[in-house]
CSV table of C-alpha atoms in Angstrom, one decimal:
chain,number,residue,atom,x,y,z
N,15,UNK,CA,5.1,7.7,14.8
N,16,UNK,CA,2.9,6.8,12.3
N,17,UNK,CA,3.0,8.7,9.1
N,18,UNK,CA,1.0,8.4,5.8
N,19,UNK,CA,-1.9,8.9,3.2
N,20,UNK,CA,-5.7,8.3,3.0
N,21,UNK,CA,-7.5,8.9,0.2
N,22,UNK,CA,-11.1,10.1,0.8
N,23,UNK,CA,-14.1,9.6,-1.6
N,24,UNK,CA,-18.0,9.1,-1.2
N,25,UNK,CA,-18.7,6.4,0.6
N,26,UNK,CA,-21.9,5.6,-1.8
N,27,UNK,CA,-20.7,6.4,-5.4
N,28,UNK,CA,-16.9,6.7,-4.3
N,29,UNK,CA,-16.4,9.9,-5.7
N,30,UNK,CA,-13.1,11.1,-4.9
N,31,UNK,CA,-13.1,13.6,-1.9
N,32,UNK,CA,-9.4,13.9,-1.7
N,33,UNK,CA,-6.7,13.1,0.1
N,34,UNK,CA,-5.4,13.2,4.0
N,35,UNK,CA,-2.1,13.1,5.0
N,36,UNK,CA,-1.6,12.6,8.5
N,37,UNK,CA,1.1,12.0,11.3
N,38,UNK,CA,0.1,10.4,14.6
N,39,UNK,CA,1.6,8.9,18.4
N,40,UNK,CA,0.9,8.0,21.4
N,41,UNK,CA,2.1,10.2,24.4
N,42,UNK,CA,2.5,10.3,27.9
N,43,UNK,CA,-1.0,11.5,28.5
N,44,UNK,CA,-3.0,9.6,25.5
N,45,UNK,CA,-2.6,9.8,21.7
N,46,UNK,CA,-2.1,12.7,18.9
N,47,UNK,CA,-3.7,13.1,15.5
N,48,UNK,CA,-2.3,15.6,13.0
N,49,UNK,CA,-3.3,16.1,9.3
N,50,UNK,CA,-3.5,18.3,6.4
N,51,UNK,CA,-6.6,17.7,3.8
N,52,UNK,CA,-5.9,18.4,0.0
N,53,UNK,CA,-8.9,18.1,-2.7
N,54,UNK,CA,-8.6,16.2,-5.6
N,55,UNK,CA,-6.9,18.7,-7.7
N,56,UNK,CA,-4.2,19.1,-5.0
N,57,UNK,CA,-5.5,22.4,-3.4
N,58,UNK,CA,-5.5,22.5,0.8
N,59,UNK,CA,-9.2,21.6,1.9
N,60,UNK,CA,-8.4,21.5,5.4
N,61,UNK,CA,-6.9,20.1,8.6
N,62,UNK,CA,-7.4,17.8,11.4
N,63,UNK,CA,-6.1,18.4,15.3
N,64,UNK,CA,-7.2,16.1,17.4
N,65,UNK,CA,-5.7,14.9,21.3
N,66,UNK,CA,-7.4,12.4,23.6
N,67,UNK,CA,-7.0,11.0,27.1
N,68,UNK,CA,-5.5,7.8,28.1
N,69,UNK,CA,-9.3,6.9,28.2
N,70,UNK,CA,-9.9,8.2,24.7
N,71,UNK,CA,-11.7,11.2,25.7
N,72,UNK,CA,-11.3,14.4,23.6
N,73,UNK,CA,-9.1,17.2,24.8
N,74,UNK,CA,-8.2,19.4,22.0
N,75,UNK,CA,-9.9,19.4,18.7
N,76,UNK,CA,-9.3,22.1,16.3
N,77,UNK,CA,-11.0,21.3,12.8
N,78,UNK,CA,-10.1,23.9,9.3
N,79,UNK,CA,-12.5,23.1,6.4
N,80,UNK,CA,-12.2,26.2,3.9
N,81,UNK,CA,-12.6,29.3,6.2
N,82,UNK,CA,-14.2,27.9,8.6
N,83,UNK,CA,-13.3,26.8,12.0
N,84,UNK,CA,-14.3,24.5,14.9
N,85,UNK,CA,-12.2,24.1,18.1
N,86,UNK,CA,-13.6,21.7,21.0
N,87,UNK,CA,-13.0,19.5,24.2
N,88,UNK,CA,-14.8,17.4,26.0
N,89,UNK,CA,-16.4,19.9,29.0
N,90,UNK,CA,-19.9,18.6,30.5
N,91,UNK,CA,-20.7,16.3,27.5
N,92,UNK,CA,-18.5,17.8,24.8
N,93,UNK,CA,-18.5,21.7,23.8
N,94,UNK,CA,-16.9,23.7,20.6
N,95,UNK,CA,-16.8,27.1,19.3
N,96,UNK,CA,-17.7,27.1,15.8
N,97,UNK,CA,-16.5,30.2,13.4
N,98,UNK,CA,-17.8,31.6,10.4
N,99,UNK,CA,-16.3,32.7,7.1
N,100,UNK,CA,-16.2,36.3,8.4
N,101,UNK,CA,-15.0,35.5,11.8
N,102,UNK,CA,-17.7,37.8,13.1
N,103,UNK,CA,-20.6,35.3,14.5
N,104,UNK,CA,-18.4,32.7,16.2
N,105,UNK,CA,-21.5,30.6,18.0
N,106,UNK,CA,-20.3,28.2,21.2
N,107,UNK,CA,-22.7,25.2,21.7
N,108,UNK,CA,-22.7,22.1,23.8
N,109,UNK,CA,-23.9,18.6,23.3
N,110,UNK,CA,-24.9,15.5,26.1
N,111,UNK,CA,-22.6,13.4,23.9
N,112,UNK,CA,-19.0,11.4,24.6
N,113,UNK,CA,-16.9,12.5,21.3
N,114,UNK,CA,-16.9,13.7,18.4
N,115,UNK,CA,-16.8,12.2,14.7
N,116,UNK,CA,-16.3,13.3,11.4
N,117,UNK,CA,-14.9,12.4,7.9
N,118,UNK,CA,-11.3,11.8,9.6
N,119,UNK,CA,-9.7,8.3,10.4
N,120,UNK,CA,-8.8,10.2,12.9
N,121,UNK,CA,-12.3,9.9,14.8
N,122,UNK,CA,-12.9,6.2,14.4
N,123,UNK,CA,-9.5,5.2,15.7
N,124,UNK,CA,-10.7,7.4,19.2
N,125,UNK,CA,-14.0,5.8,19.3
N,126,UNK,CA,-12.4,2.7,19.1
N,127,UNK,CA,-9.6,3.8,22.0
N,128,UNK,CA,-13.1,5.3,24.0
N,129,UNK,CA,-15.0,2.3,24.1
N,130,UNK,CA,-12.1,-0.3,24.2
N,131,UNK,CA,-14.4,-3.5,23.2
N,132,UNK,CA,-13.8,-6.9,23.3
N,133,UNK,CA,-14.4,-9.6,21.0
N,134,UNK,CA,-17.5,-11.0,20.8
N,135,UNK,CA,-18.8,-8.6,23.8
N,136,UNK,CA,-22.3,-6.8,23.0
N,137,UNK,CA,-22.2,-3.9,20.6
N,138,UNK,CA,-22.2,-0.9,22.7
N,139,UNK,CA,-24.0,2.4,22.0
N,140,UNK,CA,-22.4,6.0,21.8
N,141,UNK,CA,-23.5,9.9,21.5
N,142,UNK,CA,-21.4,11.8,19.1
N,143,UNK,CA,-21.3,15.1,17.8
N,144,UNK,CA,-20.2,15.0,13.7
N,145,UNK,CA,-18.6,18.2,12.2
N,146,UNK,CA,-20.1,17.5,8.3
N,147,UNK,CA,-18.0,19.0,5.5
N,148,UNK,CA,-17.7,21.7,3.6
N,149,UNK,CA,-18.7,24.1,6.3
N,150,UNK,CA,-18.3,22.0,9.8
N,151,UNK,CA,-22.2,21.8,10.3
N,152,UNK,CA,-22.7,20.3,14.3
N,153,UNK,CA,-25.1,17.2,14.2
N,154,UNK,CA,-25.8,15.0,17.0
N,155,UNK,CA,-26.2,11.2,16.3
N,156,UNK,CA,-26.2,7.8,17.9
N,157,UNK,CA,-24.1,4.6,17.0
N,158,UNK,CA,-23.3,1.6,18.3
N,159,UNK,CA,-19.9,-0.3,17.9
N,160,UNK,CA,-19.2,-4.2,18.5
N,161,UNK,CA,-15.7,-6.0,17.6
N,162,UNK,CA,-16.2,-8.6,16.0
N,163,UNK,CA,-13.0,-10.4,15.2
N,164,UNK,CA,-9.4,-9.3,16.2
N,165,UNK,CA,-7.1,-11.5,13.9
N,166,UNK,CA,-3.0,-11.5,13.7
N,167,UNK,CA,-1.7,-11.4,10.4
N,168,UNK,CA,2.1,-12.2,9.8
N,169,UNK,CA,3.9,-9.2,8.2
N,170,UNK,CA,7.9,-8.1,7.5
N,171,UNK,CA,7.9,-6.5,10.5
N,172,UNK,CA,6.0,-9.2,12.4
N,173,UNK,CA,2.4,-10.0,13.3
N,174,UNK,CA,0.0,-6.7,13.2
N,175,UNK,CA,-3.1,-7.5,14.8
N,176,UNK,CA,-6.4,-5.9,12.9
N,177,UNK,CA,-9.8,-5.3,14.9
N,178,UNK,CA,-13.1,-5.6,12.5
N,179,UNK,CA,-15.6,-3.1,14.4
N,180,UNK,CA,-19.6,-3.3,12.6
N,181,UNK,CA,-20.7,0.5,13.0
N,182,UNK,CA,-24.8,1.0,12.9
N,183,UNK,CA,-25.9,4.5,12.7
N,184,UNK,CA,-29.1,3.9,15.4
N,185,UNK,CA,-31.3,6.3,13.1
N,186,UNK,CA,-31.2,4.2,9.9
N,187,UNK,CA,-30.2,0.9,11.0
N,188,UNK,CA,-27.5,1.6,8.3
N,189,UNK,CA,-24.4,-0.9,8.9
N,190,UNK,CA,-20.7,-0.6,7.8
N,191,UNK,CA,-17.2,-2.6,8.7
N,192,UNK,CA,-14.2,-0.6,10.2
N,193,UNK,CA,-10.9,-2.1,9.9
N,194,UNK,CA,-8.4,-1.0,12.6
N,195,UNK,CA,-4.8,-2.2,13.9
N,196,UNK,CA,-2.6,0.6,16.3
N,197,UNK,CA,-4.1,3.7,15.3
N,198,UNK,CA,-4.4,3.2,11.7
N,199,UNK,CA,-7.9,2.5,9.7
N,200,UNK,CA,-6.8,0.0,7.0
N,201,UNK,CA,-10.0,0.7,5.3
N,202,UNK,CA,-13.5,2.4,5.9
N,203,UNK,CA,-16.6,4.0,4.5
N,204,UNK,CA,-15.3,7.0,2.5
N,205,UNK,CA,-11.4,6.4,3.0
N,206,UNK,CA,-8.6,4.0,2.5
N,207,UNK,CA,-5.0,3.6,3.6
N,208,UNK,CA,-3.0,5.0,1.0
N,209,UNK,CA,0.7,4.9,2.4
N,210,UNK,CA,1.9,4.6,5.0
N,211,UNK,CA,6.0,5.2,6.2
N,212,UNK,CA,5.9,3.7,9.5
N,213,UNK,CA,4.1,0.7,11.4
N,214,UNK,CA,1.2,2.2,13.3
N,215,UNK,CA,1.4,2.4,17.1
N,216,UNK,CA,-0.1,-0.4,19.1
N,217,UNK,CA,-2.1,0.9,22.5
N,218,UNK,CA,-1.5,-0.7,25.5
């Protein structure tokens, strides 16, 4: 069970954002994602819940960012019930999409396990539905994802083999590298791997 520490900033001027300090394994029906979101002085900002399929697809998410609240599954495209400060005006809202993202590792590593690319294959294009901080705003957007190089590097506790995915957001033509291996980012737009305790998981 993986467990350790990215630190979050803008992904333009690399502000720091915070920190995220996660736990996460593979189980007998797909893969678990747990983690608590601090700011940069150190106060909560947050947590993550997120379960998937052994096909990647979302089962559970449950999303805290200040007082508000998002909890959602995939259910004909994906659907989530979004709650307000007050907890008066929850709203419930559905999307055509496949998954969900957000400023979590925890969404690229289950894009990745959803679209299960090869290397070299042509990049591949997916609906999500992004959660945007501080208040868990719903936006739909497109993206497509290609692997381009899967590489082994030797380590203490042997190879670990790291996947280099190019991400294009389809509205802006905007490009960016995501480095993966198990289900830990190494490094991303807007985060990095801190710390981490134990060697990530590898997927069969």
């Amino acid at each position: 069970m993986p467990r350790g520490r990215y630190s979050l900033h803008d992904p333009h001027d690399r502000t720091p954002l915070g920190e995220e300090h996660f736990h996460c394994a593979p189980g007998p029906s797909g893969w678990r994602y747990v983690s608590q979101r601090a700011s940069p002085s150190g106060t909560p900002a947050g947590s993550v819940d997120l379960a998937v399929d052994d096909h990647g697809r979302p089962i559970r998410l449950e999303l805290h960012a200040g007082d508000w609240q998002v909890r959602a599954a995939a259910l004909n495209g994906v659907t989530w019930v979004r709650t307000d400060p007050t907890g008066a005006h929850a709203t419930e809202d559905n999307a055509p999409a496949h998954a969900f993202t957000g400023a979590s590792p925890a969404f690229l590593i289950a894009t990745a396990r959803l679209l299960r690319l090869t290397p070299a294959a042509p990049a591949t294009r997916i609906r999500l539905v992004a959660f945007t901080d501080p208040v868990l705003a719903p936006r739909t957007l497109d993206q497509s994802w290609a692997l381009l190089k899967r590489e082994a590097h030797a380590t203490d506790n042997g190879p670990l083999t790291v996947d280099e995915y190019q991400v294009t957001a389809l509205d802006t033509g905007e490009q960016h590298a995501v480095h993966i291996t198990g289900d830990v980012v190494l490094a991303a737009p807007g985060m990095e791997l801190e710390h981490l305790e134990t060697p990530p998981s590898a997927f069969a």
